[in-house]
Amino acid sequence: MSALRIPAAVLEAIRAHGEQTYPHECCGVLLGVEAGDGWRIDAAVKAGNTRTDAAHNRYSISPAELVRIERDARGRGLSIAGFYHSHPDHPAQWSATDFAEAHWVGCSYVITAVAGGRATVTNSFLLAGATEEDKHFEHETIELI
Ligand SMILES: [Zn+2]
């Protein structure tokens, strides 16, 4: 099983973001370096949720914003390690839509459940597989560093 290694302060910032945007979903990008069996996260970048039509249960980051975030990350010696979003009043489990819209094989997808405005469970899923056709989510452990 792979592990997501993340500073406690970064994890807290992700969870707080989900509380701030409740009852809408928050989303953002995780930056880090590969650590053999997973990512070591260095920072989380908040992104604007472009899904204004259904911001309570969908999230989307604009391509232009993603390009800017990736360029900034490279300048700091970091890569895009994954993405995070919140599930307002739903479990911290990936949805069929999350899976369909996940294309970054090898990246981690972090989901925080926010119940009644309070962040509860946070889970991380590695998008494993070699291609879009055999991609699948694998639950991974979260290690605070
Ligand atoms: Zn979701």
CSV table of C-alpha atoms and ligand atoms in Angstrom, one decimal:
chain,number,residue,atom,x,y,z
A,1,MET,CA,0.0,0.0,0.0
A,2,SER,CA,1.3,3.4,-0.9
A,3,ALA,CA,1.5,6.2,1.6
A,4,LEU,CA,0.8,9.9,1.4
A,5,ARG,CA,3.3,11.7,3.6
A,6,ILE,CA,2.0,15.1,4.5
A,7,PRO,CA,2.9,17.8,7.0
A,8,ALA,CA,0.2,18.1,9.7
A,9,ALA,CA,-0.2,21.8,9.0
A,10,VAL,CA,-0.9,21.2,5.3
A,11,LEU,CA,-3.5,18.5,6.1
A,12,GLU,CA,-5.1,20.9,8.5
A,13,ALA,CA,-5.2,23.7,5.8
A,14,ILE,CA,-6.9,21.3,3.4
A,15,ARG,CA,-9.5,20.3,6.0
A,16,ALA,CA,-10.1,24.0,7.0
A,17,HIS,CA,-10.6,24.8,3.3
A,18,GLY,CA,-13.4,22.3,3.2
A,19,GLU,CA,-15.0,24.0,6.2
A,20,GLN,CA,-14.7,27.4,4.7
A,21,THR,CA,-16.4,26.5,1.4
A,22,TYR,CA,-19.2,24.4,3.1
A,23,PRO,CA,-21.8,23.6,1.9
A,24,HIS,CA,-19.9,23.8,-1.4
A,25,GLU,CA,-17.0,21.6,-2.4
A,26,CYS,CA,-13.5,23.0,-2.0
A,27,CYS,CA,-10.7,21.9,-4.3
A,28,GLY,CA,-7.0,22.3,-4.7
A,29,VAL,CA,-3.7,20.9,-5.8
A,30,LEU,CA,-1.0,19.0,-3.8
A,31,LEU,CA,2.6,19.7,-4.6
A,32,GLY,CA,5.4,17.4,-3.6
A,33,VAL,CA,8.1,14.9,-4.5
A,34,GLU,CA,8.0,11.2,-5.2
A,35,ALA,CA,9.1,9.2,-2.3
A,36,GLY,CA,9.3,5.6,-3.7
A,37,ASP,CA,5.9,4.2,-2.5
A,38,GLY,CA,4.0,7.4,-2.6
A,39,TRP,CA,4.3,11.2,-2.4
A,40,ARG,CA,5.8,13.4,0.1
A,41,ILE,CA,3.7,16.5,0.1
A,42,ASP,CA,5.3,19.9,0.5
A,43,ALA,CA,2.4,22.3,-0.1
A,44,ALA,CA,-1.3,22.5,-1.0
A,45,VAL,CA,-2.6,25.2,-3.3
A,46,LYS,CA,-6.2,26.3,-3.1
A,47,ALA,CA,-8.0,26.4,-6.5
A,48,GLY,CA,-11.2,28.1,-7.4
A,49,ASN,CA,-14.0,25.6,-8.0
A,50,THR,CA,-15.2,26.4,-11.5
A,51,ARG,CA,-18.3,24.2,-11.2
A,52,THR,CA,-20.7,26.9,-10.3
A,53,ASP,CA,-23.6,24.8,-11.6
A,54,ALA,CA,-23.2,22.1,-9.0
A,55,ALA,CA,-20.6,23.3,-6.6
A,56,HIS,CA,-22.1,21.2,-3.8
A,57,ASN,CA,-21.1,17.9,-5.4
A,58,ARG,CA,-18.8,18.6,-8.2
A,59,TYR,CA,-15.4,20.2,-8.5
A,60,SER,CA,-13.2,21.3,-11.3
A,61,ILE,CA,-10.0,23.3,-11.7
A,62,SER,CA,-9.6,25.4,-14.8
A,63,PRO,CA,-6.8,24.3,-17.2
A,64,ALA,CA,-5.3,27.7,-17.1
A,65,GLU,CA,-5.1,27.7,-13.3
A,66,LEU,CA,-3.5,24.2,-13.4
A,67,VAL,CA,-0.9,25.3,-15.9
A,68,ARG,CA,0.0,28.2,-13.6
A,69,ILE,CA,0.2,26.0,-10.5
A,70,GLU,CA,2.4,23.5,-12.3
A,71,ARG,CA,4.8,26.2,-13.6
A,72,ASP,CA,5.1,27.6,-10.1
A,73,ALA,CA,5.7,24.1,-8.6
A,74,ARG,CA,8.5,23.3,-11.1
A,75,GLY,CA,10.2,26.6,-10.1
A,76,ARG,CA,10.3,25.2,-6.5
A,77,GLY,CA,11.5,21.8,-7.5
A,78,LEU,CA,8.1,20.2,-6.9
A,79,SER,CA,5.6,18.3,-9.0
A,80,ILE,CA,1.9,18.0,-9.0
A,81,ALA,CA,1.4,15.1,-6.6
A,82,GLY,CA,-2.3,15.1,-6.5
A,83,PHE,CA,-5.6,16.9,-5.9
A,84,TYR,CA,-7.9,17.4,-2.9
A,85,HIS,CA,-11.5,18.2,-2.6
A,86,SER,CA,-14.3,18.0,0.0
A,87,HIS,CA,-17.5,16.1,0.3
A,88,PRO,CA,-20.1,18.2,2.0
A,89,ASP,CA,-22.4,15.9,4.1
A,90,HIS,CA,-21.1,12.8,2.2
A,91,PRO,CA,-18.5,10.2,3.2
A,92,ALA,CA,-14.8,10.6,2.4
A,93,GLN,CA,-15.1,8.0,-0.4
A,94,TRP,CA,-14.6,8.7,-4.1
A,95,SER,CA,-17.7,8.9,-6.3
A,96,ALA,CA,-18.3,7.5,-9.8
A,97,THR,CA,-17.9,11.1,-11.0
A,98,ASP,CA,-14.6,11.5,-9.1
A,99,PHE,CA,-13.3,8.3,-10.8
A,100,ALA,CA,-14.5,9.3,-14.3
A,101,GLU,CA,-12.8,12.7,-14.0
A,102,ALA,CA,-9.6,11.5,-12.5
A,103,HIS,CA,-6.9,11.3,-15.2
A,104,TRP,CA,-3.6,11.9,-13.4
A,105,VAL,CA,-2.4,8.3,-13.0
A,106,GLY,CA,0.2,8.0,-10.3
A,107,CYS,CA,-1.3,11.0,-8.4
A,108,SER,CA,-3.1,11.0,-5.0
A,109,TYR,CA,-6.7,12.1,-4.6
A,110,VAL,CA,-7.5,13.3,-1.1
A,111,ILE,CA,-11.1,13.6,0.0
A,112,THR,CA,-12.3,15.2,3.2
A,113,ALA,CA,-15.8,14.7,4.5
A,114,VAL,CA,-17.4,17.8,5.9
A,115,ALA,CA,-20.4,17.1,8.1
A,116,GLY,CA,-22.5,20.1,9.1
A,117,GLY,CA,-19.6,22.4,8.4
A,118,ARG,CA,-17.0,20.4,10.4
A,119,ALA,CA,-14.3,18.4,8.7
A,120,THR,CA,-14.4,14.8,9.8
A,121,VAL,CA,-12.7,11.9,8.0
A,122,THR,CA,-9.9,12.5,5.4
A,123,ASN,CA,-8.9,9.7,3.0
A,124,SER,CA,-6.4,9.5,0.3
A,125,PHE,CA,-6.6,7.3,-2.9
A,126,LEU,CA,-3.8,6.7,-5.3
A,127,LEU,CA,-4.9,6.6,-9.0
A,128,ALA,CA,-3.0,3.5,-10.0
A,129,GLY,CA,-2.7,1.8,-13.3
A,130,ALA,CA,-0.8,2.3,-16.5
A,131,THR,CA,-3.4,3.8,-18.8
A,132,GLU,CA,-6.8,5.5,-18.7
A,133,GLU,CA,-8.3,2.0,-19.5
A,134,ASP,CA,-7.0,0.2,-16.4
A,135,LYS,CA,-6.8,3.0,-14.0
A,136,HIS,CA,-8.2,2.3,-10.5
A,137,PHE,CA,-8.2,4.0,-7.1
A,138,GLU,CA,-6.2,2.3,-4.3
A,139,HIS,CA,-6.8,3.4,-0.7
A,140,GLU,CA,-3.5,4.7,0.8
A,141,THR,CA,-2.4,5.5,4.2
A,142,ILE,CA,-1.9,9.1,5.3
A,143,GLU,CA,1.3,9.7,7.4
A,144,LEU,CA,1.8,13.0,9.1
A,145,ILE,CA,5.4,14.3,8.8
B,1,ZN,ZN,-15.8,13.9,-4.9
